[in-house]
């Protein structure tokens, strides 16, 4: 092929990107005076490799948006398969796809629809991959529904930063939604506030005390939780509860209903049972569209410098969105926490108010609910000794005796403890302050 | 028989598919969506319109129709997700319609390829549609015609811009658009009437607190906090001439009394129910006064005079207004928050509130029936509508819909009663009013420029010569700004004015840079916002934008203004 012919085919290829190219080849009032529009930016946009984590409600939108923003090399990770309740918003899936892997179906669909984009799916967990894998990407865009997975990727990316190598700094763009609400945030690991710094923005719902469930239920949800946590254990211990098995949900529903009738409580329904047991969060296409597009808009600006982006040090890095009462956004700079266990350089211990009379077991169980900790399987060590270890079994046995001891008998006021949890590749340091 | 649970009605296929949204707007909201037929009049690159429809087809609107006479070009493929390579040269409306239909087999899709100019002039062209979306650029005479249709037929109309990193939409709602089911946040809905207790509630409190000091720890620790507060309130009133704590100082003093009344010599070293009581003092010991917006509702002309053809909303509002005049409070909503208590006590307390709510509702219903007879109305309002109104009376919203700006080539823009408020907003440091002005100027440019040799096709700024066009649009925008300030009879400081003008210039430059092109991300985001508002308007749930929303994708910020 002659040079001229190659050029012509190249140009006709770009005809498709007429609108995008206007932005890529014209400076604007907010672009940096040194920014070079045109060829170089078009080139670097089509070369940058992006990882999308999650191929669900946000992930489907993110893949579509990035493909239509001129990115050519996308990777996507998701371990889930398609369920019928996904179809009201996950628009890359059809009824015939139910049961197939989300990452695979989503990648093939967008590749077919948007010519020239390559999407590599991985159907599995983010924890399966190592630093070398994450190092190949220019950026990571997350559309997850799990706090735990977010914290894991955040800690991994912060851990990868090597001051000598600017390429090791991978911007993390994260979106999340719940009903009509959501948020989009940009993290430049070690430079801006990170997911762990922002953990208390997403406080877990307080669990209902076990004694309420067992003896004094008042709400229909209490009866469902009772069936879920207590009745199942007592009566069907040998069967593993499967939230997706209608027979199991029906059993729980009938148990809950019967209990509710005993206590004269109304309102237990099949749908509520499902909602409580599976911890269902309402989700709609419109909020997903807003949050995913906001994330991709930031990704596009970061990759092209066509305009200022969120997350630039000392500027806004977080957009909060609420859409149930009119439309409201709050865009602000979330500050880095000096005692963040993940991104703080000093690795200071975070102060934690505790009741010195509570047992070690009560303290450890409480960690799951504390907004600043949210640790489900903690192992703990004081300055002096191992207090409790979940693994390995012999160490667990050796330290089990401490669980019933009072905190005051194990640590002194103001003592530092180190807590690890298998879900996270790091150690959390806390300074225990007696109330 | 009584031991057998009723047979389980598992969810239907539809309930399974729509589970995640039914938890928000319920079966009635879903039914309203399924009864709707939405018309999209698409122009420009047309992406925002399609992204909006995507988010409406997925949750299952009844029908949609796309009117668009454009033919698919290469450029469409780089920005629209609902077109494929083999569609180039075909009608955009047809192919996008087919791909959108694939998203949900329960939705019917139609398309019209007739040009907007002839389509819009047919009599009854808009008749089949329950809601209309129109995207810029559109000729002012057509937009004016649509606006007139929205006025006459009360069909909601959305006008949408999405250009480069910026977008905007305005909603023209009927002049009285009331919402009963506003879904207020749970923290704002607790209405316990502790300062206006009725005999049954007082009796409940008395029963649960009799012989307080002699109570066993376990009983004392399970008194519902509402009973605790009522008990100490009665004591306080005895010592304060019959008055409850009236100001912050008195309330904190009262709170201290409750705090001290908690037992600490029990095994737990404290009492959860007393903690709840202490926590509720500041927010629960307020007179149950309705908000000013609800009180204003009772004074609206539609509420005062009920006619034979008054919408049911006003009939019920009138009846509730009568209730308020008589008692100085709204009907009791009847719900009780969860609290530390024994099951039986809690259920008993719930019933105290529920029966009061039922009694109030019965009284309102009686007035409704009386008003119906007096006004000679032929059909009765359903009881469940009256009940829903009573339950949410404190959170009812009335939106006064009004037309948005239709920019005419030879007329200046009028802000009328909004001028002063808009100028005030203009002076805020992060105001997006200058961006709205930039969009108006963009419309003016399009209204006064035709494409070369193509009479009827509008030319948008920046298609070929961004710099020259930016100059022209800036001139228009600054004129609009000056006229606005004049109309508001406002005087601004010199430097304030300079700041505003430079903001206007920057917004215009950035807008013109795009040459009328859409960025997919901004189109998708705007499509998300517009579809969300469409859902609220159709379901008559939640609170819609009143009436203009602006999005700045450079700073990732939105603003809502009323124009
Ligand atoms: Zn951090």
Short mmCIF file of C-alpha atoms in Angstrom, two decimals, chain A residues 12-13 15-20 22-24 26-31 35 61 64-69 83-95 109-110 112-115 179-181 208-209 211-212 215-219 222 250 253-254 257-258 261 263-266 270-272 274-276 278 280-287 289-294 296-298 300-301 305-310 316 319 321-331 357, chain B residues 2-3 5-11 13 16-21 23-25 44-45 51 54-55 58-59 73-85 99 102-103 164-166 169 182-183 222 268-269 272 336-344 346-347 350-351 354 397 462-466 505-507 509-510 512-522 524-525 527-529 531-533 535-536 542-546 549 551 553-560:
data_model
loop_
_atom_site.label_atom_id
_atom_site.label_comp_id
_atom_site.label_asym_id
_atom_site.label_seq_id
_atom_site.Cartn_x
_atom_site.Cartn_y
_atom_site.Cartn_z
CA UNK A 12 -11.52 7.71 6.83
CA UNK A 13 -10.93 5.81 10.06
CA UNK A 15 -13.99 10.39 10.10
CA UNK A 16 -15.79 8.33 12.70
CA UNK A 17 -14.15 10.39 15.46
CA UNK A 18 -15.13 13.77 14.00
CA UNK A 19 -16.66 15.13 17.24
CA UNK A 20 -14.02 13.69 19.54
CA UNK A 22 -12.52 18.57 17.64
CA UNK A 23 -11.90 18.40 21.38
CA UNK A 24 -8.58 16.58 20.89
CA UNK A 26 -8.55 22.41 19.62
CA UNK A 27 -7.24 24.04 22.80
CA UNK A 28 -9.86 25.45 25.18
CA UNK A 29 -9.92 28.19 27.80
CA UNK A 30 -8.99 25.75 30.57
CA UNK A 31 -6.34 23.64 28.81
CA UNK A 35 -0.74 21.24 26.01
CA UNK A 61 -21.67 1.62 31.11
CA UNK A 64 -19.34 1.43 26.43
CA UNK A 65 -18.22 4.92 27.48
CA UNK A 66 -14.49 4.21 27.26
CA UNK A 67 -14.87 2.52 23.87
CA UNK A 68 -16.71 5.58 22.57
CA UNK A 69 -14.14 7.95 24.10
CA UNK A 83 -28.79 -13.09 36.68
CA UNK A 84 -32.25 -12.17 35.43
CA UNK A 85 -32.47 -9.29 37.94
CA UNK A 86 -29.49 -7.65 36.16
CA UNK A 87 -31.47 -7.07 32.98
CA UNK A 88 -33.21 -3.86 34.15
CA UNK A 89 -29.94 -1.96 33.83
CA UNK A 90 -27.03 -4.10 32.58
CA UNK A 91 -27.80 -3.34 28.96
CA UNK A 92 -25.11 -5.50 27.35
CA UNK A 93 -26.91 -8.64 28.50
CA UNK A 94 -30.01 -10.34 27.08
CA UNK A 95 -32.31 -12.97 28.51
CA UNK A 109 -20.81 -7.10 22.89
CA UNK A 110 -18.89 -3.82 23.01
CA UNK A 112 -18.86 -6.02 18.13
CA UNK A 113 -20.68 -2.71 18.43
CA UNK A 114 -17.69 -0.36 18.49
CA UNK A 115 -15.25 -1.33 15.74
CA UNK A 179 -30.78 3.84 44.35
CA UNK A 180 -30.85 7.50 43.31
CA UNK A 181 -27.52 8.26 45.01
CA UNK A 208 -29.53 -5.69 64.94
CA UNK A 209 -28.40 -7.07 68.32
CA UNK A 211 -30.86 -10.60 71.73
CA UNK A 212 -33.44 -8.49 69.88
CA UNK A 215 -36.25 -12.56 72.27
CA UNK A 216 -37.87 -9.22 71.43
CA UNK A 217 -38.40 -8.79 67.66
CA UNK A 218 -40.35 -5.67 66.72
CA UNK A 219 -39.90 -5.26 62.98
CA UNK A 222 -36.08 -8.80 62.81
CA UNK A 250 -39.28 -19.67 50.67
CA UNK A 253 -39.95 -16.51 54.39
CA UNK A 254 -42.36 -19.00 55.92
CA UNK A 257 -43.88 -15.11 58.66
CA UNK A 258 -44.80 -17.58 61.36
CA UNK A 261 -47.58 -13.81 63.49
CA UNK A 263 -45.45 -11.57 67.89
CA UNK A 264 -48.26 -9.78 66.06
CA UNK A 265 -45.86 -8.08 63.67
CA UNK A 266 -47.06 -7.30 60.15
CA UNK A 270 -41.26 -12.70 50.10
CA UNK A 271 -39.62 -9.70 48.48
CA UNK A 272 -38.55 -8.27 51.84
CA UNK A 274 -35.08 -11.75 49.69
CA UNK A 275 -33.97 -8.16 50.25
CA UNK A 276 -32.82 -8.74 53.84
CA UNK A 278 -29.29 -11.05 50.10
CA UNK A 280 -30.20 -6.16 48.15
CA UNK A 281 -29.41 -2.58 47.25
CA UNK A 282 -31.85 -0.92 44.82
CA UNK A 283 -30.22 -0.16 41.48
CA UNK A 284 -31.43 1.65 38.37
CA UNK A 285 -30.06 2.41 34.93
CA UNK A 286 -30.18 6.20 35.28
CA UNK A 287 -27.95 6.50 38.37
CA UNK A 289 -25.37 6.05 33.72
CA UNK A 290 -24.61 9.24 35.64
CA UNK A 291 -21.91 7.83 37.90
CA UNK A 292 -20.21 5.68 35.25
CA UNK A 293 -20.13 8.57 32.78
CA UNK A 294 -18.68 10.86 35.41
CA UNK A 296 -15.19 7.93 32.33
CA UNK A 297 -15.22 11.70 31.80
CA UNK A 298 -12.46 11.97 34.39
CA UNK A 300 -10.76 10.73 29.43
CA UNK A 301 -9.52 14.07 30.80
CA UNK A 305 -5.43 16.63 29.27
CA UNK A 306 -8.30 18.11 27.25
CA UNK A 307 -9.50 19.79 30.45
CA UNK A 308 -8.65 19.83 34.17
CA UNK A 309 -9.62 16.61 35.98
CA UNK A 310 -10.64 15.62 39.49
CA UNK A 316 -11.48 18.52 44.13
CA UNK A 319 -18.23 14.11 43.47
CA UNK A 321 -24.51 12.73 43.68
CA UNK A 322 -28.12 12.73 44.94
CA UNK A 323 -31.04 12.50 42.56
CA UNK A 324 -34.15 11.74 44.61
CA UNK A 325 -34.93 15.34 45.46
CA UNK A 326 -34.20 17.42 42.37
CA UNK A 327 -30.55 16.99 41.26
CA UNK A 328 -27.76 17.75 43.65
CA UNK A 329 -24.00 17.29 43.43
CA UNK A 330 -21.35 18.17 45.93
CA UNK A 331 -17.85 18.21 44.49
CA UNK A 357 -14.32 -3.68 80.29
CA UNK B 2 -54.04 -21.22 61.71
CA UNK B 3 -50.65 -22.92 61.93
CA UNK B 5 -48.59 -20.44 56.49
CA UNK B 6 -50.40 -19.13 53.40
CA UNK B 7 -49.12 -20.56 50.09
CA UNK B 8 -46.08 -18.63 48.86
CA UNK B 9 -46.67 -16.35 45.95
CA UNK B 10 -43.16 -16.36 44.53
CA UNK B 11 -42.23 -13.36 42.41
CA UNK B 13 -41.01 -13.17 35.90
CA UNK B 16 -37.79 -10.77 39.09
CA UNK B 17 -36.56 -8.71 36.16
CA UNK B 18 -37.55 -5.39 37.72
CA UNK B 19 -36.77 -6.31 41.36
CA UNK B 20 -34.05 -3.68 41.89
CA UNK B 21 -36.25 -0.79 40.74
CA UNK B 23 -37.84 -1.52 45.60
CA UNK B 24 -37.75 2.19 44.74
CA UNK B 25 -40.97 3.14 42.95
CA UNK B 44 -27.59 17.23 16.17
CA UNK B 45 -25.45 14.15 16.86
CA UNK B 51 -28.92 7.43 25.99
CA UNK B 54 -31.86 3.51 26.84
CA UNK B 55 -32.36 4.29 30.54
CA UNK B 58 -34.49 -0.82 30.40
CA UNK B 59 -36.87 -0.14 33.33
CA UNK B 73 -23.00 9.07 8.88
CA UNK B 74 -19.52 7.79 9.76
CA UNK B 75 -19.36 10.44 12.50
CA UNK B 76 -22.41 8.93 14.21
CA UNK B 77 -20.58 5.62 14.69
CA UNK B 78 -17.86 7.26 16.82
CA UNK B 79 -20.28 8.69 19.34
CA UNK B 80 -23.54 6.67 19.34
CA UNK B 81 -23.83 3.20 20.82
CA UNK B 82 -27.10 2.48 19.05
CA UNK B 83 -25.84 2.35 15.46
CA UNK B 84 -23.67 -0.14 13.59
CA UNK B 85 -21.36 0.09 10.58
CA UNK B 99 -31.25 -1.53 18.60
CA UNK B 102 -33.43 -5.22 21.77
CA UNK B 103 -32.87 -3.97 25.33
CA UNK B 164 -18.72 19.11 24.34
CA UNK B 165 -18.10 19.06 28.09
CA UNK B 166 -21.31 20.90 28.93
CA UNK B 169 -31.97 20.59 30.22
CA UNK B 182 -42.07 12.39 47.60
CA UNK B 183 -40.07 9.64 49.38
CA UNK B 222 -37.22 -1.96 78.16
CA UNK B 268 -24.81 -3.24 81.55
CA UNK B 269 -23.79 -0.03 83.35
CA UNK B 272 -30.10 1.80 75.74
CA UNK B 336 -43.22 4.69 64.81
CA UNK B 337 -39.45 4.29 64.52
CA UNK B 338 -37.86 1.13 65.89
CA UNK B 339 -36.71 1.44 69.49
CA UNK B 340 -35.49 -0.65 72.39
CA UNK B 341 -38.68 -2.26 73.74
CA UNK B 342 -40.34 -5.59 74.33
CA UNK B 343 -42.26 -6.89 71.33
CA UNK B 344 -45.70 -6.58 72.89
CA UNK B 346 -43.80 -1.92 70.85
CA UNK B 347 -46.75 -3.42 68.96
CA UNK B 350 -47.61 1.11 67.13
CA UNK B 351 -51.33 0.50 67.47
CA UNK B 354 -52.03 3.63 63.93
CA UNK B 397 -44.71 19.09 47.11
CA UNK B 462 -17.69 26.25 15.90
CA UNK B 463 -18.38 23.75 13.15
CA UNK B 464 -15.60 25.19 11.00
CA UNK B 465 -14.19 28.41 12.45
CA UNK B 466 -14.24 28.14 16.22
CA UNK B 505 -16.42 34.28 27.85
CA UNK B 506 -14.74 31.12 29.10
CA UNK B 507 -17.94 29.08 29.05
CA UNK B 509 -15.19 29.46 24.27
CA UNK B 510 -15.33 25.96 25.72
CA UNK B 512 -17.86 26.60 20.80
CA UNK B 513 -14.70 24.49 20.88
CA UNK B 514 -16.92 21.39 20.48
CA UNK B 515 -18.47 22.71 17.27
CA UNK B 516 -21.87 21.33 18.25
CA UNK B 517 -20.39 17.86 18.73
CA UNK B 518 -21.30 15.60 21.63
CA UNK B 519 -18.83 13.75 23.80
CA UNK B 520 -20.19 10.32 24.60
CA UNK B 521 -19.47 10.61 28.33
CA UNK B 522 -21.35 13.88 28.68
CA UNK B 524 -24.40 9.41 28.72
CA UNK B 525 -24.34 11.43 31.93
CA UNK B 527 -29.06 10.95 29.40
CA UNK B 528 -28.86 9.56 32.94
CA UNK B 529 -30.07 12.83 34.47
CA UNK B 531 -34.14 9.77 32.21
CA UNK B 532 -34.16 10.03 35.99
CA UNK B 533 -36.28 13.18 35.76
CA UNK B 535 -39.13 8.64 35.60
CA UNK B 536 -39.96 11.02 38.45
CA UNK B 542 -39.72 11.82 44.27
CA UNK B 543 -39.13 15.52 43.49
CA UNK B 544 -38.29 16.65 39.94
CA UNK B 545 -35.92 19.42 38.85
CA UNK B 546 -37.67 22.80 38.90
CA UNK B 549 -30.43 21.76 35.33
CA UNK B 551 -23.92 20.29 34.08
CA UNK B 553 -18.12 18.41 32.89
CA UNK B 554 -14.92 20.42 33.28
CA UNK B 555 -15.44 20.87 37.02
CA UNK B 556 -17.85 17.95 37.48
CA UNK B 557 -20.59 20.09 39.02
CA UNK B 558 -24.32 20.58 38.54
CA UNK B 559 -26.68 23.42 39.36
CA UNK B 560 -30.45 23.68 39.35
#
